[in-house]
Amino acid sequence: MLKLISKILKIASYCLFGLIVSMSLFVVTLRFLGESPSIFGYSFYYVLTESMEPEIMAGEMIIGKSADPKDLKVGDIITYIGESDSLKDKIITHKIVEIDGDSFTTQGVANDLPDPPIDSSRILSRYVTTIPLAGKIFTIINSRFGFIFLIAIPLCVLIVNEISTIVKAFKEDKEEHLSE
């Protein structure tokens, strides 16, 4: 019975390890390509600045869902690609303060002035929620240390574990042949 539980735990740990490695590679690859990870229509964004504090803190990860610009209203928080000045081509998450046809004006909660208006085609998603601690994990995954810690070290542990399993099986096989 103990062997069965041990085997189940071993299989579960391999599955968990595989899932973590796969998710990490998925996120790192998308970030390398300059895209935001998206699963089932939900996108994940990392907040870099304090412009939305205290509603959304710098360093947090948020979830956004694509939305029809016609369904957006003043007060909604959206993520979009900036199109002018220092915001050009940056991914920004701010609150809508004015809508004029297909033009949206946003402003960070902590900012004194609104951002330049953007066209509705630049909107990526509407804010859904914040994922607690995910921003910190994302920061770690995107760092060199994080990659080593989350990919290389678990891979080494897996290899050492497999080598010990093979050596153990080899010893058992050798003992079996000697006893015959």
Tab-separated table of C-alpha atoms in Angstrom:
chain	number	residue	atom	x	y	z
A	1	MET	CA	0.000	0.000	0.000
A	2	LEU	CA	2.851	2.359	0.863
A	3	LYS	CA	4.472	1.642	-2.515
A	4	LEU	CA	1.226	2.534	-4.303
A	5	ILE	CA	0.929	5.858	-2.470
A	6	SER	CA	4.588	6.569	-3.191
A	7	LYS	CA	4.073	5.802	-6.886
A	8	ILE	CA	0.962	8.022	-7.064
A	9	LEU	CA	2.816	10.895	-5.378
A	10	LYS	CA	5.738	10.447	-7.770
A	11	ILE	CA	3.453	10.560	-10.817
A	12	ALA	CA	1.623	13.595	-9.415
A	13	SER	CA	4.927	15.389	-8.808
A	14	TYR	CA	6.037	14.661	-12.399
A	15	CYS	CA	2.739	16.026	-13.717
A	16	LEU	CA	3.017	19.143	-11.561
A	17	PHE	CA	6.616	19.649	-12.636
A	18	GLY	CA	5.638	19.250	-16.294
A	19	LEU	CA	2.814	21.746	-15.884
A	20	ILE	CA	5.076	24.310	-14.206
A	21	VAL	CA	7.771	23.904	-16.865
A	22	SER	CA	5.222	24.131	-19.688
A	23	MET	CA	3.529	27.223	-18.251
A	24	SER	CA	6.884	28.877	-17.581
A	25	LEU	CA	8.108	28.218	-21.112
A	26	PHE	CA	4.783	29.440	-22.512
A	27	VAL	CA	4.953	32.717	-20.591
A	28	VAL	CA	8.665	33.295	-21.256
A	29	THR	CA	8.251	32.555	-24.987
A	30	LEU	CA	5.310	34.934	-25.336
A	31	ARG	CA	7.143	37.661	-23.434
A	32	PHE	CA	10.197	37.129	-25.658
A	33	LEU	CA	7.948	37.553	-28.715
A	34	GLY	CA	6.486	40.717	-27.182
A	35	GLU	CA	3.008	39.267	-26.704
A	36	SER	CA	0.864	38.964	-23.605
A	37	PRO	CA	-0.074	35.476	-22.453
A	38	SER	CA	-3.732	34.718	-23.242
A	39	ILE	CA	-5.817	31.723	-22.186
A	40	PHE	CA	-9.494	31.236	-23.124
A	41	GLY	CA	-9.826	34.881	-24.177
A	42	TYR	CA	-8.337	36.233	-20.970
A	43	SER	CA	-5.068	38.137	-21.190
A	44	PHE	CA	-2.529	38.670	-18.449
A	45	TYR	CA	-0.660	41.921	-17.938
A	46	TYR	CA	2.042	42.974	-15.528
A	47	VAL	CA	1.596	46.473	-14.061
A	48	LEU	CA	4.871	48.411	-14.172
A	49	THR	CA	4.009	51.804	-12.682
A	50	GLU	CA	2.101	53.358	-9.797
A	51	SER	CA	-0.286	55.259	-12.083
A	52	MET	CA	-3.329	53.203	-11.002
A	53	GLU	CA	-2.580	53.060	-7.274
A	54	PRO	CA	-4.338	52.463	-4.929
A	55	GLU	CA	-6.764	50.507	-7.170
A	56	ILE	CA	-4.048	48.484	-8.916
A	57	MET	CA	-0.593	48.373	-7.389
A	58	ALA	CA	2.677	48.426	-9.334
A	59	GLY	CA	4.059	44.912	-9.647
A	60	GLU	CA	0.662	43.230	-9.717
A	61	MET	CA	-0.589	40.991	-12.491
A	62	ILE	CA	-4.039	41.727	-13.850
A	63	ILE	CA	-6.474	39.798	-16.013
A	64	GLY	CA	-8.257	41.480	-18.890
A	65	LYS	CA	-10.915	40.162	-21.265
A	66	SER	CA	-11.374	41.436	-24.777
A	67	ALA	CA	-14.383	43.733	-25.036
A	68	ASP	CA	-16.312	45.446	-27.774
A	69	PRO	CA	-15.482	49.179	-27.537
A	70	LYS	CA	-19.224	49.907	-27.821
A	71	ASP	CA	-19.750	48.118	-24.483
A	72	LEU	CA	-17.158	50.223	-22.654
A	73	LYS	CA	-18.204	53.128	-20.474
A	74	VAL	CA	-16.603	55.940	-18.501
A	75	GLY	CA	-15.093	54.464	-15.342
A	76	ASP	CA	-14.097	51.143	-16.933
A	77	ILE	CA	-10.445	50.198	-16.651
A	78	ILE	CA	-8.940	49.164	-19.975
A	79	THR	CA	-5.599	47.960	-21.252
A	80	TYR	CA	-4.499	49.469	-24.536
A	81	ILE	CA	-1.489	50.198	-26.716
A	82	GLY	CA	-0.449	53.829	-26.441
A	83	GLU	CA	-0.168	55.777	-29.678
A	84	SER	CA	1.519	59.074	-28.944
A	85	ASP	CA	4.566	60.636	-27.318
A	86	SER	CA	6.148	58.699	-24.467
A	87	LEU	CA	3.248	56.205	-24.446
A	88	LYS	CA	3.738	55.101	-28.059
A	89	ASP	CA	3.526	51.299	-28.415
A	90	LYS	CA	3.522	50.752	-24.649
A	91	ILE	CA	0.874	48.599	-23.004
A	92	ILE	CA	-1.054	50.810	-20.584
A	93	THR	CA	-3.845	50.073	-18.112
A	94	HIS	CA	-5.859	53.161	-17.156
A	95	LYS	CA	-9.423	54.208	-16.389
A	96	ILE	CA	-11.677	55.663	-19.100
A	97	VAL	CA	-12.520	59.298	-18.297
A	98	GLU	CA	-14.143	60.311	-21.604
A	99	ILE	CA	-15.577	58.643	-24.703
A	100	ASP	CA	-16.091	60.555	-27.943
A	101	GLY	CA	-17.256	58.200	-30.698
A	102	ASP	CA	-14.337	55.842	-31.391
A	103	SER	CA	-11.948	57.926	-29.321
A	104	PHE	CA	-11.210	57.071	-25.692
A	105	THR	CA	-9.462	59.280	-23.154
A	106	THR	CA	-7.986	57.517	-20.149
A	107	GLN	CA	-6.213	58.561	-17.004
A	108	GLY	CA	-4.274	56.782	-14.309
A	109	VAL	CA	-5.951	57.073	-10.905
A	110	ALA	CA	-2.775	58.570	-9.422
A	111	ASN	CA	-2.139	60.892	-12.391
A	112	ASP	CA	-3.113	64.566	-12.418
A	113	LEU	CA	-3.728	64.776	-16.170
A	114	PRO	CA	-5.480	62.494	-18.664
A	115	ASP	CA	-3.592	60.610	-21.361
A	116	PRO	CA	-3.865	61.640	-25.017
A	117	PRO	CA	-6.992	60.153	-26.657
A	118	ILE	CA	-6.651	56.753	-28.342
A	119	ASP	CA	-8.587	55.090	-31.128
A	120	SER	CA	-10.790	52.143	-30.122
A	121	SER	CA	-8.689	49.828	-32.328
A	122	ARG	CA	-5.824	50.174	-29.806
A	123	ILE	CA	-7.855	48.693	-26.934
A	124	LEU	CA	-6.691	45.218	-25.929
A	125	SER	CA	-9.029	44.367	-23.055
A	126	ARG	CA	-11.231	45.443	-20.167
A	127	TYR	CA	-9.894	44.898	-16.643
A	128	VAL	CA	-11.427	41.900	-14.870
A	129	THR	CA	-9.390	41.343	-11.714
A	130	THR	CA	-5.990	41.268	-10.073
A	131	ILE	CA	-4.177	38.000	-9.347
A	132	PRO	CA	-2.583	38.246	-5.898
A	133	LEU	CA	1.173	37.429	-5.858
A	134	ALA	CA	1.194	36.502	-9.566
A	135	GLY	CA	3.068	39.684	-10.440
A	136	LYS	CA	5.906	38.718	-8.142
A	137	ILE	CA	6.019	35.212	-9.639
A	138	PHE	CA	5.985	36.725	-13.140
A	139	THR	CA	8.895	38.990	-12.225
A	140	ILE	CA	10.844	35.982	-10.993
A	141	ILE	CA	10.033	33.895	-14.087
A	142	ASN	CA	11.215	36.676	-16.402
A	143	SER	CA	14.532	37.052	-14.592
A	144	ARG	CA	17.624	34.994	-15.327
A	145	PHE	CA	17.639	33.781	-11.721
A	146	GLY	CA	13.971	32.778	-12.026
A	147	PHE	CA	14.569	30.807	-15.186
A	148	ILE	CA	17.424	28.930	-13.525
A	149	PHE	CA	15.415	28.429	-10.338
A	150	LEU	CA	12.190	27.312	-12.057
A	151	ILE	CA	13.601	25.403	-15.027
A	152	ALA	CA	17.218	24.359	-14.531
A	153	ILE	CA	17.118	23.315	-10.864
A	154	PRO	CA	13.897	21.250	-11.146
A	155	LEU	CA	15.308	19.652	-14.297
A	156	CYS	CA	18.490	18.695	-12.409
A	157	VAL	CA	16.399	17.282	-9.547
A	158	LEU	CA	14.391	15.257	-12.055
A	159	ILE	CA	17.559	13.922	-13.707
A	160	VAL	CA	19.149	12.990	-10.353
A	161	ASN	CA	15.908	11.306	-9.301
A	162	GLU	CA	15.781	9.296	-12.522
A	163	ILE	CA	19.437	8.281	-12.197
A	164	SER	CA	18.834	7.082	-8.627
A	165	THR	CA	15.766	5.124	-9.791
A	166	ILE	CA	17.797	3.469	-12.560
A	167	VAL	CA	20.673	2.650	-10.179
A	168	LYS	CA	18.220	1.206	-7.650
A	169	ALA	CA	16.529	-0.917	-10.327
A	170	PHE	CA	19.936	-2.074	-11.583
A	171	LYS	CA	20.986	-3.109	-8.037
A	172	GLU	CA	17.703	-4.972	-7.478
A	173	ASP	CA	18.112	-6.748	-10.811
A	174	LYS	CA	21.713	-7.668	-9.957
A	175	GLU	CA	20.679	-9.015	-6.524
A	176	GLU	CA	17.898	-11.016	-8.157
A	177	HIS	CA	20.351	-12.643	-10.597
A	178	LEU	CA	22.829	-13.408	-7.792
A	179	SER	CA	20.169	-15.128	-5.682
A	180	GLU	CA	19.179	-17.438	-8.549
